XYZ file of C-alpha atoms in Angstrom:
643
model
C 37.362 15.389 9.936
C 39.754 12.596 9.438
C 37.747 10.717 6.396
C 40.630 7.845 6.508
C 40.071 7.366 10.507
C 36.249 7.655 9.546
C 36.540 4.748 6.784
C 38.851 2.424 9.224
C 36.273 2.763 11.990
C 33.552 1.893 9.808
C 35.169 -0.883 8.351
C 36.106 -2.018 11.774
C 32.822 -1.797 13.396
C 30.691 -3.377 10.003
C 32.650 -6.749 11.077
C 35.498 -6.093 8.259
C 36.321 -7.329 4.907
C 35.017 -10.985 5.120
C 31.690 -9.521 6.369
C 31.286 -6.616 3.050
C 29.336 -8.006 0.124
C 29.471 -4.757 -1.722
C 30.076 -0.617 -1.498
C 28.594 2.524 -3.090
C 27.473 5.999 -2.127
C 24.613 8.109 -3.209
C 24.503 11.967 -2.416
C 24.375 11.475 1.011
C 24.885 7.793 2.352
C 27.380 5.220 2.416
C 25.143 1.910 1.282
C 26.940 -1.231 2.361
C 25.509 -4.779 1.863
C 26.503 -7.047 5.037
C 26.842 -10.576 4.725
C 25.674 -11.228 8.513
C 24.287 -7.972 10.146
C 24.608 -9.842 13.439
C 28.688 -9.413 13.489
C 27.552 -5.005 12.441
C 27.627 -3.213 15.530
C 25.524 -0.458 14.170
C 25.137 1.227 17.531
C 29.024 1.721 17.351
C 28.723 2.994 13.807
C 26.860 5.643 14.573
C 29.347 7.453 17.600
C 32.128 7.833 15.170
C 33.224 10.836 14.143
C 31.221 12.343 10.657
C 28.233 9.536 10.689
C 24.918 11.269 11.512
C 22.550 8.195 11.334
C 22.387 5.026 10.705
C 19.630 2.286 9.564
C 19.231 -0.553 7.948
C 17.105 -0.461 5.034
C 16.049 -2.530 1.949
C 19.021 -4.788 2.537
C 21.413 -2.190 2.675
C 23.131 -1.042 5.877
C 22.958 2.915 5.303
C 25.199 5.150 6.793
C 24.294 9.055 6.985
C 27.494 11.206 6.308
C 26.431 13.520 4.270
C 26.804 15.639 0.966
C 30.462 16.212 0.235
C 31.507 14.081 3.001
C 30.216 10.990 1.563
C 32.413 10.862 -1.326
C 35.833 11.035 0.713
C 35.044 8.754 3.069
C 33.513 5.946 0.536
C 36.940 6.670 -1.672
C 38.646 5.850 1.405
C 36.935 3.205 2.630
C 37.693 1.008 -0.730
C 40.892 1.495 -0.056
C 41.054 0.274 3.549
C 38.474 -2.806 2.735
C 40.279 -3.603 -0.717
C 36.634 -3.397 -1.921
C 36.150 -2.330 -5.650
C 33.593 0.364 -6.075
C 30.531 -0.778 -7.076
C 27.051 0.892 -8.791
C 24.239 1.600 -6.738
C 22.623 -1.285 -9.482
C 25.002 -3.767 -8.361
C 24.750 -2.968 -4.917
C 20.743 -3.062 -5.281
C 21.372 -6.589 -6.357
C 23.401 -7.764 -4.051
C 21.081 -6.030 -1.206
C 18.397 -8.360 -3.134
C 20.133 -11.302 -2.504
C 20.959 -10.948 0.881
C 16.868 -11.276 1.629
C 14.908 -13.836 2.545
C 12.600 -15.699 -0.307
C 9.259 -13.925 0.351
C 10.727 -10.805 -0.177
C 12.674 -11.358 -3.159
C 9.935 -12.855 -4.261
C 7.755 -9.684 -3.798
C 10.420 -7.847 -5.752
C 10.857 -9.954 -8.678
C 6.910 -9.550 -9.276
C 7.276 -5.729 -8.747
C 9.775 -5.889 -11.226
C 7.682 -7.982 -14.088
C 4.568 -6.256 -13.621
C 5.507 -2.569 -12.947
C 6.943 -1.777 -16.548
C 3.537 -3.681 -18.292
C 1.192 -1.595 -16.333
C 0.564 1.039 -18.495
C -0.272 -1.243 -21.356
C -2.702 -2.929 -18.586
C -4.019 0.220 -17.799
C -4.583 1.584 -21.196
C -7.092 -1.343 -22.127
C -8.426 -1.480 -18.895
C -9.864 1.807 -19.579
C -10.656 1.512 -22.792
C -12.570 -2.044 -22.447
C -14.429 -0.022 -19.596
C -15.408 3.079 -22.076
C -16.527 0.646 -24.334
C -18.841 -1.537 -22.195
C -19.989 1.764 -21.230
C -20.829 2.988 -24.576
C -22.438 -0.696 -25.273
C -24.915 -0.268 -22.443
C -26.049 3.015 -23.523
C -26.635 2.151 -26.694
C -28.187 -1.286 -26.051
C -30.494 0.780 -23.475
C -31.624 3.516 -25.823
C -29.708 6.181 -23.619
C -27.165 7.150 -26.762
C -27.568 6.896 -30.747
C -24.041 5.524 -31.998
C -23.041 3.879 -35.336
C -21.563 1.037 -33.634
C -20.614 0.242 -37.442
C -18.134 2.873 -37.400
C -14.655 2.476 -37.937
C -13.817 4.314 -34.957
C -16.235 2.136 -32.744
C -15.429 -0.892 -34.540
C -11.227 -0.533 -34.353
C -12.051 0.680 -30.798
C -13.659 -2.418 -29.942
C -10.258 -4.544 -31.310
C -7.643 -2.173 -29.516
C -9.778 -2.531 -26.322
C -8.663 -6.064 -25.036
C -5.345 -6.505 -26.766
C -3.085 -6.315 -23.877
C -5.566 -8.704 -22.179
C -5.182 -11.223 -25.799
C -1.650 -11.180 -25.815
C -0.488 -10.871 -21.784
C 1.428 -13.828 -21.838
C 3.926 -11.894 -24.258
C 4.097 -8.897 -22.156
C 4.965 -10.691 -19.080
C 7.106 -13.315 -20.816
C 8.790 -10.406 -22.116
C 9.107 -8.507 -18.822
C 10.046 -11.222 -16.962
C 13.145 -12.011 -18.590
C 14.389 -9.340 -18.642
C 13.505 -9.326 -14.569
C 15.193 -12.928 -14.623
C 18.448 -12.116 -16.541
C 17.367 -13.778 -19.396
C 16.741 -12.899 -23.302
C 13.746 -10.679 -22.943
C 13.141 -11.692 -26.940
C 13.839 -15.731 -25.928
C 11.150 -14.929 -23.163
C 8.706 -13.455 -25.850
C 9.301 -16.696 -27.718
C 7.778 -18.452 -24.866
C 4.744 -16.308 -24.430
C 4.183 -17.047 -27.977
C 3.664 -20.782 -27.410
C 1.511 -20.301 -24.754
C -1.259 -18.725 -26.650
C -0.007 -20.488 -30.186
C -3.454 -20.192 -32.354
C -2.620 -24.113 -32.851
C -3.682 -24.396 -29.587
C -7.626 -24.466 -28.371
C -8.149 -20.271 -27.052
C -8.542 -20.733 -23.050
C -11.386 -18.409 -23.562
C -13.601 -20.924 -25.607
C -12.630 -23.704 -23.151
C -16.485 -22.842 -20.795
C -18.927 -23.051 -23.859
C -17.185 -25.820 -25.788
C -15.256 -28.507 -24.001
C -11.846 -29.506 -24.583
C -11.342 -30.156 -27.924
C -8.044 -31.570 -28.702
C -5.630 -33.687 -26.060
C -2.329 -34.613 -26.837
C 0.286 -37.718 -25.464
C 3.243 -36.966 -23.820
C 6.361 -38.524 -22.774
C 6.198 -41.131 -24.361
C 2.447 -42.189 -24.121
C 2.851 -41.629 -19.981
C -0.069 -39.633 -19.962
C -1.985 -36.919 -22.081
C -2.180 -33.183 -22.233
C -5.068 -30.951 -23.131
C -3.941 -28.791 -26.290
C -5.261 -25.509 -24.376
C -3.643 -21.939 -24.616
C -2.953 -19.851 -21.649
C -4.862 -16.656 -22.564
C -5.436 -14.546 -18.998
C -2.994 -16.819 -16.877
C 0.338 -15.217 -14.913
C 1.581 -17.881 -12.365
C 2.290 -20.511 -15.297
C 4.320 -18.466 -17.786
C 6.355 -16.544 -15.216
C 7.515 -20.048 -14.167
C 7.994 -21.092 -17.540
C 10.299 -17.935 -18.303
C 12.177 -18.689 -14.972
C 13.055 -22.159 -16.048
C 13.520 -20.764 -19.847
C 16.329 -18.238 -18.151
C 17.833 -20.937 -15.872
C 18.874 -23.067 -19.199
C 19.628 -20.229 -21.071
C 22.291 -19.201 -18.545
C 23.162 -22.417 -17.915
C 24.305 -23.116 -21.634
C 25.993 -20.004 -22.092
C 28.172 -20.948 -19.424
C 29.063 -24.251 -21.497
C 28.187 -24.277 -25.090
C 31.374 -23.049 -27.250
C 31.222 -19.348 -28.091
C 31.011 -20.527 -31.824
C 28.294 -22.198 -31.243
C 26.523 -20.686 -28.413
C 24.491 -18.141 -31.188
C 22.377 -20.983 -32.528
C 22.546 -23.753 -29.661
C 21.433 -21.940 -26.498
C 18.220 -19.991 -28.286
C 17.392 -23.166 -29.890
C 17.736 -25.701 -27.164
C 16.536 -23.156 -24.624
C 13.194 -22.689 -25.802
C 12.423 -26.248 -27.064
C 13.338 -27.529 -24.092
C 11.379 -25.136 -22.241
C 8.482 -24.422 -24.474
C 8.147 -29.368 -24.672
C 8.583 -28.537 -20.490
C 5.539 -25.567 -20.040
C 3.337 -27.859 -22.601
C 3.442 -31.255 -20.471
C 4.032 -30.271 -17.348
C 4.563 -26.273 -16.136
C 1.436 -25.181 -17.616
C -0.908 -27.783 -15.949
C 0.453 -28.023 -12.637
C 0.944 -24.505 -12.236
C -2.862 -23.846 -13.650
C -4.569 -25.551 -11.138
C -2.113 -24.048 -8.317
C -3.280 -20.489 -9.894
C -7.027 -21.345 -10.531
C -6.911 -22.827 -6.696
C -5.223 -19.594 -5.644
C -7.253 -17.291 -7.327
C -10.625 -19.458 -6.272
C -9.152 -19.321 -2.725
C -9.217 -15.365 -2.657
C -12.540 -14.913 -4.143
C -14.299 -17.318 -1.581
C -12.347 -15.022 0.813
C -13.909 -12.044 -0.586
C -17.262 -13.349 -0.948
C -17.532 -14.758 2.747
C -21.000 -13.439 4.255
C -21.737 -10.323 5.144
C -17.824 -9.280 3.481
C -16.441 -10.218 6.538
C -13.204 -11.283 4.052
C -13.386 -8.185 2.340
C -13.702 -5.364 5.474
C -10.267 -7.401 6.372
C -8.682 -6.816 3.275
C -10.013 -3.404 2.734
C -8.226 -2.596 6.533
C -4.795 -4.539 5.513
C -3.845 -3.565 2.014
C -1.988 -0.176 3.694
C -0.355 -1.883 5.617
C 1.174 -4.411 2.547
C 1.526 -0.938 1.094
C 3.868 0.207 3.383
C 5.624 -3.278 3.502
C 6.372 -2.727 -0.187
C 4.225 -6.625 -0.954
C 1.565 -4.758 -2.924
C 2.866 -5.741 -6.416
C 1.894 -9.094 -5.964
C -1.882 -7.803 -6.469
C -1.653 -7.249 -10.021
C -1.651 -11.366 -10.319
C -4.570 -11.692 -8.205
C -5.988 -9.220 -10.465
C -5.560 -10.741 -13.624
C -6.278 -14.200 -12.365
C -9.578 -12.855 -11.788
C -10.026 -11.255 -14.825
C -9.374 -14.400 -16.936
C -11.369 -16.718 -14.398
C -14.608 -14.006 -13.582
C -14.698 -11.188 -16.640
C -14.319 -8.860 -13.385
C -11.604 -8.752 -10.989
C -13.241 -8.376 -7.305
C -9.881 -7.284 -5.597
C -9.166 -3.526 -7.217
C -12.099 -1.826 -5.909
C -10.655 -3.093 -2.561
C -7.576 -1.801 -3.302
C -9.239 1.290 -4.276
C -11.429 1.664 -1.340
C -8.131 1.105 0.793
C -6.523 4.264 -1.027
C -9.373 6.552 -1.060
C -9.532 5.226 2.768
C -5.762 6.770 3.489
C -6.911 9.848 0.834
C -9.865 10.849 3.255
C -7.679 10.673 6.420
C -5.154 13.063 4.858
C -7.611 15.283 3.819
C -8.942 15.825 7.277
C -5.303 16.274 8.938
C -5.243 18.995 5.894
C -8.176 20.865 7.117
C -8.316 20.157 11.096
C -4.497 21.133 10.999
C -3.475 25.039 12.220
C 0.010 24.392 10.891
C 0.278 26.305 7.419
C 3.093 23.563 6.650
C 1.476 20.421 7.486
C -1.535 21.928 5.690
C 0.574 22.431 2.632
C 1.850 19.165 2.925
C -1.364 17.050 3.709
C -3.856 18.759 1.398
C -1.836 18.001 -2.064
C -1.003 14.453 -0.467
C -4.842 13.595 0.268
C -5.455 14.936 -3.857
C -2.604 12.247 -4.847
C -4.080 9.555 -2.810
C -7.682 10.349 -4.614
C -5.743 9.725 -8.248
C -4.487 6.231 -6.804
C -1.208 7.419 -5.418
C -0.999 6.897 -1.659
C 2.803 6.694 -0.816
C 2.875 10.808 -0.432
C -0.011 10.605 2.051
C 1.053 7.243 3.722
C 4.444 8.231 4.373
C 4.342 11.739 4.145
C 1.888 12.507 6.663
C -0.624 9.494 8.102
C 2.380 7.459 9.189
C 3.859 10.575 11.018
C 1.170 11.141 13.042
C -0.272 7.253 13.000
C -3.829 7.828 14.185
C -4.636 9.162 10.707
C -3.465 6.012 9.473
C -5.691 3.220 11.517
C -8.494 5.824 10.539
C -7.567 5.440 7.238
C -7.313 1.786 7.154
C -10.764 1.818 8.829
C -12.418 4.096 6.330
C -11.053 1.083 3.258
C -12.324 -1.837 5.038
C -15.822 -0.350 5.611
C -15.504 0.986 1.584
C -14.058 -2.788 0.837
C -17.176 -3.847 2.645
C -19.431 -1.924 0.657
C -17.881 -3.264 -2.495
C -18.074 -6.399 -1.910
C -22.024 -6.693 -0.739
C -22.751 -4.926 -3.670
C -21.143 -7.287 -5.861
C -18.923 -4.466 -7.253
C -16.104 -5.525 -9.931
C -13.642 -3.748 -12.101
C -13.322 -4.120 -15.955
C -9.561 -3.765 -15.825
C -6.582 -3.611 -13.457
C -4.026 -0.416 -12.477
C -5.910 2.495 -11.913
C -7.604 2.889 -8.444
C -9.040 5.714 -6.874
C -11.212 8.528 -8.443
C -10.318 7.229 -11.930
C -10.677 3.888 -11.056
C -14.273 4.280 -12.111
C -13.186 4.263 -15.555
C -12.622 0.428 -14.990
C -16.380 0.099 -13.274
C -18.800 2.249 -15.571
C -21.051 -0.693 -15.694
C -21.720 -0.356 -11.699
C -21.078 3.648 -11.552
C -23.460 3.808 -8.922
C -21.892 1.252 -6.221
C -18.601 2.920 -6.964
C -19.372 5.848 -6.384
C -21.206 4.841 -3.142
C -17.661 3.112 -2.099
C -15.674 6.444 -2.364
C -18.342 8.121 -0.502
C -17.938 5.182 2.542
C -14.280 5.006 2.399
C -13.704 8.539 2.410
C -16.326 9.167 4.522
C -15.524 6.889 7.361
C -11.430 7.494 7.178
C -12.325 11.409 7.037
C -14.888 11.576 10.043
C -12.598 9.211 12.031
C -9.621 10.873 11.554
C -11.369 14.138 12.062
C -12.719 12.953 15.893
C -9.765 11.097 17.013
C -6.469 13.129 16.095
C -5.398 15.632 17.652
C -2.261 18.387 16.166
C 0.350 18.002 19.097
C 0.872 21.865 19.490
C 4.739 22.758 19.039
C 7.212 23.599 22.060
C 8.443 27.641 22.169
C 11.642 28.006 20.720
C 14.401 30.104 21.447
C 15.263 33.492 19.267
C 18.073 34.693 21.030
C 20.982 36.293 19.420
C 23.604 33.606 18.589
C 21.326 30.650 19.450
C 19.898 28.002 17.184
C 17.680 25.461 18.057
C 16.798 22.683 16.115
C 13.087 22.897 16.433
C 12.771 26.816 16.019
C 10.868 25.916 12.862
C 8.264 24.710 14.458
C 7.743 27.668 16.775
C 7.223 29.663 13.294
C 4.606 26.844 12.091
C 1.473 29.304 12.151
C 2.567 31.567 9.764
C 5.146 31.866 7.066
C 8.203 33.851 8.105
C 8.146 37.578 6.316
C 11.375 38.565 4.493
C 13.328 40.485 6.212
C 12.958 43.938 6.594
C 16.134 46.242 4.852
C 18.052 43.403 4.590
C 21.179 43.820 2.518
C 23.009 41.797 0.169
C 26.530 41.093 2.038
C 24.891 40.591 5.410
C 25.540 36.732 5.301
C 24.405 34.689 2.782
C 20.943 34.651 0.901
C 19.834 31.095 -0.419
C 17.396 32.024 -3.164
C 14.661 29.346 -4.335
C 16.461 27.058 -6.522
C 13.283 25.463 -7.905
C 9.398 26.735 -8.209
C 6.786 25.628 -6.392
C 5.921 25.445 -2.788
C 8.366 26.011 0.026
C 7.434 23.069 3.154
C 9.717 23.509 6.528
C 11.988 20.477 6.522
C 10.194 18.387 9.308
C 7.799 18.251 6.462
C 9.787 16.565 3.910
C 8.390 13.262 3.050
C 11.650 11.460 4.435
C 12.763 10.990 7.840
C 16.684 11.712 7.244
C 16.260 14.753 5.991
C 12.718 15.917 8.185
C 15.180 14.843 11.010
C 17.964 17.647 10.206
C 20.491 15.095 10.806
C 22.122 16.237 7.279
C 21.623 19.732 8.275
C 18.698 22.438 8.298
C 17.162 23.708 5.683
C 13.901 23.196 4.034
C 11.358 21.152 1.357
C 10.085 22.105 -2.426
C 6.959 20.290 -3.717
C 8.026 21.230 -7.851
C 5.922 22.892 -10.294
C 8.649 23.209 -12.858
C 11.663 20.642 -13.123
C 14.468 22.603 -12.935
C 17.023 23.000 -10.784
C 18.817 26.785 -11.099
C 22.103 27.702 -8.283
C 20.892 29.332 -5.333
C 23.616 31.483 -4.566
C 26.983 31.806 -6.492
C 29.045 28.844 -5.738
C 31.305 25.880 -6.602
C 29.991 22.584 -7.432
C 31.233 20.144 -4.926
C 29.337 17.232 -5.465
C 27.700 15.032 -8.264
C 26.361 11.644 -8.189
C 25.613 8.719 -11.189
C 22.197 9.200 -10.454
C 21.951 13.111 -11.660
C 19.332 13.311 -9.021
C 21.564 15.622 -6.002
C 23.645 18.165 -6.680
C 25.851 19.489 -3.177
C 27.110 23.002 -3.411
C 29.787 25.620 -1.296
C 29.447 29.435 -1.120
C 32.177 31.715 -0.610
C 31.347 32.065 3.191
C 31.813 27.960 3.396
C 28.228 27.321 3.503
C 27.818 23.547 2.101
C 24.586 22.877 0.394
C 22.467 19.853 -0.459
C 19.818 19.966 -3.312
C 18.401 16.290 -3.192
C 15.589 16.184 -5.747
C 12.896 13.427 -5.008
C 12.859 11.015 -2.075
C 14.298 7.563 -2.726
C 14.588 9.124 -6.310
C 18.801 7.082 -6.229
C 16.894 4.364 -7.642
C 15.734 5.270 -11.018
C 19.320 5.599 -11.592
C 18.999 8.792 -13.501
C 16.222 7.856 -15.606
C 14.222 11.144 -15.686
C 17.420 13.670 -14.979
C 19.707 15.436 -16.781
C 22.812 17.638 -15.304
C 24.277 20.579 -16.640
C 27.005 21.059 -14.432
C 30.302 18.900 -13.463
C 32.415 18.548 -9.959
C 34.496 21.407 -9.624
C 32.735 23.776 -11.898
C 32.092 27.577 -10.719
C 28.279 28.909 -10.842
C 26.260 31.830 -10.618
C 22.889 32.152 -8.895
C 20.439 31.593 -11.265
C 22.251 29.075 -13.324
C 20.687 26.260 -14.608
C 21.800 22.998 -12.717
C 19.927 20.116 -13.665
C 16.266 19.057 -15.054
C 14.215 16.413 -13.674
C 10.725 14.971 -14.844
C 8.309 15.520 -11.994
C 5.628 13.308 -13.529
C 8.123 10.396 -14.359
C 9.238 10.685 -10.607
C 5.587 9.746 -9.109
C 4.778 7.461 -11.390
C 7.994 5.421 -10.381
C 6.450 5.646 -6.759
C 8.548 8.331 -5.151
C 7.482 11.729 -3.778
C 8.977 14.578 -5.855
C 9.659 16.927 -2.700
C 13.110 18.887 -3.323
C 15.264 19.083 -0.040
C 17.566 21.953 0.481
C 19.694 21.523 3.153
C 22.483 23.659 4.502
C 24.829 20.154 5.765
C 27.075 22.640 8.096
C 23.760 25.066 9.525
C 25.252 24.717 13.035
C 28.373 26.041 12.014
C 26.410 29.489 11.718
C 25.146 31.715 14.244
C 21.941 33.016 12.462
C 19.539 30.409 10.317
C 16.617 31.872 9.225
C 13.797 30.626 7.199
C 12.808 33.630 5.434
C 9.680 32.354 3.343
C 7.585 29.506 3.442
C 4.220 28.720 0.689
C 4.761 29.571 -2.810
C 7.570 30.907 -4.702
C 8.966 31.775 -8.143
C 13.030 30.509 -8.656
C 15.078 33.031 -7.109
C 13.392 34.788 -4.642
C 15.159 34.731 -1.358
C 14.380 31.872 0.787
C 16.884 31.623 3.787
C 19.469 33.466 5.546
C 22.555 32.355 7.341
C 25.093 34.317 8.812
């Protein structure tokens, strides 16, 4: 193809240079951020010559050319829109901007609150092993020296994230705000100074100390702001708006000493007299305002937010939970809204599970059954997207089976110790009301399981084609029963053999938890769900294609075959956090060497399913494609066949 005739026509059809915000390319897209995607003719876009999709997505206007072609065509394309190349970060950014306020909202709290979840989640479960082991003891059920050191030290680590959260999200959310993460500390500090009365003691004692401010206009109460979110996130905000403010200004002799010094007193005399009141009584209302939702009669509020939170799932607003959580936990002891939450995951877990059992396809089994498992530990985006989505029905039976859990939960009164763990383990967090728990997951599961099990149905897959010379693009669904056998006497130079470049389990592509590549737009091939995180060369080879992001390697054999190994799904950005190469552009491998190394369990706790595509981009170039093996394999045993 002509990649400069490519890049013009793009550029032409995008609305041209005063329409381009920014430019960069992952392994297989072109990711453009549009300043009006009114003056993109996307429909264009996609006839010309090379593109093989198009969509809009998370800002970005992302255009499907494929490994190897990508490259050429994005080097090209900076030339022709005098663009300067750009990281996937700053394009991320600039995608960010381009969205409206609710949604950048969304993402700025996804961004505070993500990396201080496991901190959350650590004494979450630890103040709920501990209330457990109080209870037994109390009740005579257990005999423990609850003098111990172990008990006693215990007890102190249990609640310390909860003690000092205003540091952890002052921290965080600096750093989410551009700001001095250590400045933003500084602030979190004041809020829970031990000068000032602990929030906690505020119910039994009264307010104890007020203070004047401004001048004698009006008084303060000298109160810390243990267990509150809303107030120091806006605190930090303003904090990061002066600091970058002053930096701009202030001398660069000066700035050291100035802009820390003025930035936080004139933020920290701000939060004191007037960001942490107003903003209390907005959060305390808030918070109040969802728990009179949840306790409505009968949990009429709670069925309905057991049957949405999916949905926000999908819509990528769930983040904004964890303040709801911790509101609650500071205002209640309990928070009210995670076994919701949990009821709605379990909910999508039990409608995967029956798609995994009612199903007669070996690869949808293979893809639902570890899915449902995932969505049981609290991890729902494999099942959502991966399978309930696809086939939709499981998904409304899924939603129904959380809101009649959520329902449960809420007439029982049911209420976690903690916040961040959901699902099975989420009982950790409720061992003081094991039983209604448990009674939840039964309902949720339950419901979503016998639902889905009555009203889907497996659409049964169209006969394909086998004839010598022809390839269809849905002849691996007439195979779908059973795993393809290996070939009988077949010899090594009769085409090419593409041996398993990673362990674990081989899934047909239309099973790959993303739509570009289940699609075969980028070219046939099939999925990996990893046991082992490395990536070895399927076949000797040259390397033709690395990306920033370590996370896809593209590949050509000797007979011109051009291979894509795209490890994760959406796995561009973590920006390489988690990956390690071993090989460069242009570099000459044998099959069996290692490529790269990838952290599965880093991967899906970022969010993203770890499913390895490998995808032959030029498959319709060749007369023969043949999915030799599908279900478990070791590295190197022989996987497909093109000729």
């Amino acid at each position: 193809m002509d990649y400069r005739k490519t890049a013009e026509q793009i550029y032409e059809k995008v609305g041209g240079r005063e329409n381009l915000v920014s430019a960069a390319h992952c392994a297989t897209r072109l990711r453009l951020v549009i300043a009006d995607n009114g003056k993109c003719d996307s429909k264009a876009v996609e006839e010309i010559d090379g593109v093989k999709g198009v969509f809009f997505a998370s800002g970005q206007l992302q255009i499907i050319l494929g490994t190897g072609t990508v490259n050429k065509v994005y080097d090209e394309f900076l030339a022709v829109s005098g663009l300067s190349a750009a990281t996937k970060a700053e394009v991320k950014q600039a995608a960010a901007a381009q969205q409206n306020v609710f949604k950048r909202a969304i993402k700025t709290l996804g961004d505070i609150f993500v990396p201080i979840i496991p901190a959350i989640v650590a004494s979450g479960f630890l103040m709920g092993i501990m209330e457990a082991l109080n209870f037994m003891v109390n009740n005579g059920f257990i005999v423990l020296d609850t003098t111990s050191s172990v008990f006693v030290f215990a007890k102190l680590f249990s609640n310390v994230a909860y003690t000092f959260l205003p540091i952890l999200i002052a921290y965080s959310a600096a750093k989410a705000f551009g700001g001095n993460p250590y400045l933003g500390a500084v602030i979190g500090m004041l809020m829970i100074h031990p000068d000032l009365q602990n929030a906690w003691t505020v119910a039994t004692q009264g307010v104890l100390v007020k203070q004047s401010v401004w001048f004698g206009l009006y008084e303060i109460d000298l109160i810390g702001y243990q267990g509150h979110v809303i107030p120091v996130i806006i605190a930090v905000w303003v904090m990061c708006f002066i600091e970058k403010k002053l930096h701009k200004i202030v001398p660069e002799m000066f700035d050291l000493f100035v802009t820390p010094l003025v930035s936080v007193f004139v933020t920290g005399y701000l939060t004191y007299s007037i960001i942490g009141p107003v903003f209390v009584v907005i959060e305390n209302g808030i918070i109040s305002g969802i728990q009179y939702l949840i306790a409505l009669p009968l949990g009429i509020g709670s069925f309905i937010m057991g049957a949405f939170y999916a949905p926000t799932v999908v819509a990528g607003v769930h983040h904004m939970y964890t303040v709801i959580d911790v509101g609650q936990l500071a205002q209640y002891g309990l928070t009210y809204w995670l076994p919701l939450a949990s009821a709605a995951n379990l909910g999508q877990g039990g409608a995967t599970l029956a798609v995994a059992l009612k199903s007669k396809n070996g690869r949808t089994k293979s893809m639902a059954l570890p899915s449902a498992f995932s969505a049981f530990m609290g991890i729902t985006e494999p099942a959502i997207f991966g399978v309930n989505l696809r086939y939709f029905k499981p998904f409304i039976c899924g939603c129904a089976g959380g809101a009649c859990g959520a329902l449960l939960a809420s007439i029982t009164g049911l209420g976690a110790s903690g916040t961040g763990v959901t699902g099975i383990f989420g009982i950790l967090l409720c061992l003081s009301m094991p039983v209604q728990y448990l009674l939840m997951m039964a309902v949720a599961v339950g419901v979503s399981f016998a639902l889905t099990w009555v009203f889907w149905r497996e659409e049964q897959p169209a006969a394909a084609s086998d004839g010598a010379g022809e390839k269809t693009a849905d002849k691996a669904e007439s195979q779908a029963a059973e795993p393809a056998a290996p070939a009988a006497g077949q010899k090594a130079d009769e085409g090419l053999t593409v041996y398993a470049p990673v362990e674990g389990e081989i899934v047909a592509r239309d099973q790959i938890p993303d739509e570009t590549f289940a699609s075969g737009i980028l070219g046939d091939g099939v999925g990996i769900e990893p046991k082992v995180g490395v990536v070895v060369a399927p076949f000797d080879g040259t390397i033709a294609s690395v990306i920033d992001s370590k996370h896809a390697i593209g590949m050509t054999a000797a007979n011109g075959a051009e291979l894509l190994i795209h490890v994760g799904v959406d796995t561009v950005k973590m920006n390489g956090d988690g990956f390690e190469l071993f090989v460069g552009m242009g570099d000459t491998v044998k099959a069996g060497q290692k490529l790269l190394t990838f952290d599965i369990d880093k991967i899906k706790k970022a969010g993203y399913p770890a499913t390895v595509a490998v995808l032959v981009a030029n498959s319709a170039m060749f007369e023969t494609f043949k999915v030799e093996k599908l279900g478990e394999t070791r590295t190197m045993e022989p996987m497909i066949v093109i000729k």
